[in-house]
Amino acid sequence: MAVISDATKRFLLAAKHAEIKALNQLASNCKLVTSVKDVIHQLQRERGISNIFLASGGERFEQQRLQQIEDSNQVEQNLRSLLKSLYMSGDESAANMRLLVSISMALQGLDNLSSLREKIGVQDLTSLESTQAYCRLISGLLSVIFEAADVASDPDITRQLVALFNFLQGKEFSGQERAWGAIGFAETHFSVGLCDKLHHLQEAQQHSFDVFSAFAEKHANQQWKTIESSQTQADLERLRAMIDQLSDGSPIDGQLSEVWYDIATSRIDAMQSVEELLTDRLTSLASALVERADAELKNHHKRIKTLEQEPAASGTPLTMLFDPQMPGLKGSEPFGDEIIANAENLSAHRSFYDLLCEQSQHIKKMSVELDEARQAITDQKCIDRAKLLVMQQWGMTEDQAYRRLQKTAMDQNCKLIDVAERVVKATKKVTA
Amino acid sequence: MAVISDATKRFLLAAKHAEIKALNQLASNCKLVTSVKDVIHQLQRERGISNIFLASGGERFEQQRLQQIEDSNQVEQNLRSLLKSLYMSGDESAANMRLLVSISMALQGLDNLSSLREKIGVQDLTSLESTQAYCRLISGLLSVIFEAADVASDPDITRQLVALFNFLQGKEFSGQERAWGAIGFAETHFSVGLCDKLHHLQEAQQHSFDVFSAFAEKHANQQWKTIESSQTQADLERLRAMIDQLSDGSPIDGQLSEVWYDIATSRIDAMQSVEELLTDRLTSLASALVERADAELKNHHKRIKTLEQEPAASGTPLTMLFDPQMPGLKGSEPFGDEIIANAENLSAHRSFYDLLCEQSQHIKKMSVELDEARQAITDQKCIDRAKLLVMQQWGMTEDQAYRRLQKTAMDQNCKLIDVAERVVKATKKVTA
């Protein structure tokens, strides 16, 4: 009978415990992400309202702004309570390191939100400066979601988080398009540079929503298609086309500003329904995973116990020493038939080894699936890195660097990620 | 003055704690790896001795075998005590999941080592079966080192572990070459098939040692070069060439078996010095890292405390809301100059924010360096995966699949990893 030492059993159980711990952490991160999404939504509204307040010299939206600040404060408080209850146990997983720093950075922004609001209240900032500050805060919050996706250890959840991050990123670009558009209307003309910015934001939206579509499930995709084929979307397209025709600097009625703002806003508000679908699904996925892992752990315990109590069955249980599936002596395959026959003979009673192999297979399978699901994140990091390298090498802004990469991809008829990979690899060679 | 909430500070510290936890875990894993390396070495010796014992019908090496079993037991006990003290705290990092399963698998093999020895003692196994069983056990132990490299969170340690894993893998292939060679001499002739196996093992050794060289530091590389240019190596090459000329089936004196065995053994024994260099360096790297991180944490605490006690300096401290380095509104770069001027004005007193940015930069830098150091591991996984896919698709053995990939790479004049990536990508498309 194959011997199973206590240590062997304990390590198998420890692996299962580690898996459950990872899943619990993941469930916490999903709750966090849902709360962060709410804060982003309210701050996007606050950014728009503050903009109109500043642009109108404090004439308009004074009350709406105060109401909105209350709404924003509410979701911020929710986020802060959640952070306290989820993460401050002192038992932080090492894998969460980057997530924790991104949370700290986002909190530093939120800490200073009230002084930003004071400045806006006394109109001590231009609407552009105010927009810029809100954008940075939202970008910091989006980083939290990106990092949560990056540390996720389950392929389904990773896919869902990639979809969510990209959807929120796309929504944020929509909000920025609305802001720049509002500036153009307020100035009663659109310069070539401004039209260029708007185009760039439209492309960036498209890219984010494409990644979202590729990773989201049927339900969320359908909801998104409904928005894309809505009257609001058609109205927005018409306004976009109109702005395009004004790039020669022709004047436009400043009153259109409100029409633009309302249409863009109703489109952005509609996006909330997709966000909700994504985070609801995330929550149910996470709790199902934790439940399943708990059940599996109980089952592990039970099977080990049964195994200990059962009288040794006839036949020798298989050990990894004689398992033909285990890699061993290279080039010994021709003798395999014989060994397999042997192994089958041995396998009458192999429960513990079965359990061990199952767990090993399960973890390997998860790991391969996770790598696949993480491809979008890896690609994103590679593009960011290439952008940074181009910025450093050519003294470009982020936007210019991104466009340079995009143009190269278009000229060479290949994907952006392929160009980015080449840039990163080429730099590695030079510095190596 | 910029407000810093308690939560912001606590998350920054939590990130540092998570980093230290990861480094402590890493230091444990380095100790484990060192101990596993010792077990592998003794089992390789035991495999060789058992082989001669079985091949000689129990005539030879009876005493040596008993002595070797004692030596093997000693290092096994060391490993078991270490495992108990390092990993059974119930506080397993989720990142260690795969490492824990690989440990459990290796232990299952060790648990059954005594019954393997009994069978060998009564000559109830052929020397090939015995070799195969030891190879599986060693392969299981090598997996532990591979997984330790895979979960390592520091680029320098990762590089060192990649070097060590590949060196040990190369040494194991050398051991397998010794075993097949011994079989040929014992049979007094070398078939084409056997010569083929030997070639394959020589290639595999070369590949492993090449990866080792690329990742190892100067010292270890120099030591390895000394071995490669030694008389023993030259003797081995001569014997290899001689075997090559025998592939037509010409008979050979069985007495040469001992010469072959002694030369191969003295080469393998010499490799131990390189192993020692690698694991010593690993140990010192790991303790230096833990020390540094502890010092940084103390420094973090001190700086935060100073910041709390200092009276607010003149000037407004910078927050992420007004930091031009933070990504914000896309397309706002042309206005950047103004904002940068503003930021400089604000930056008179920005210590906490500095600390936050430093930590964020530090973690990002580590993460990029880690990705680079992990390339060899990622490549190895990709090649393994491609091999598995080819095995499944064409009903091939592992060896055949590997050779198919290698031949394709040679025919297309590209690297093995490029072929493997194509195979994995192509399969993804089919199943998507």
PDB file of C-alpha atoms in Angstrom, chain B residues 67 89 148 201 273 313 326 332:
ATOM      1  CA  GLN B  67      25.444   4.061   2.514  1.00  0.00           C
ATOM      2  CA  SER B  89       1.908  28.220   9.519  1.00  0.00           C
ATOM      3  CA  ALA B 148       9.364  28.634  -6.961  1.00  0.00           C
ATOM      4  CA  LEU B 201      19.765  14.345 -24.307  1.00  0.00           C
ATOM      5  CA  SER B 273      30.153  23.515  -7.303  1.00  0.00           C
ATOM      6  CA  ALA B 313       5.160  74.624   5.354  1.00  0.00           C
ATOM      7  CA  MET B 326      -0.742  62.161 -13.661  1.00  0.00           C
ATOM      8  CA  SER B 332      -4.850  68.730 -22.820  1.00  0.00           C
TER       9      SER B 332
END
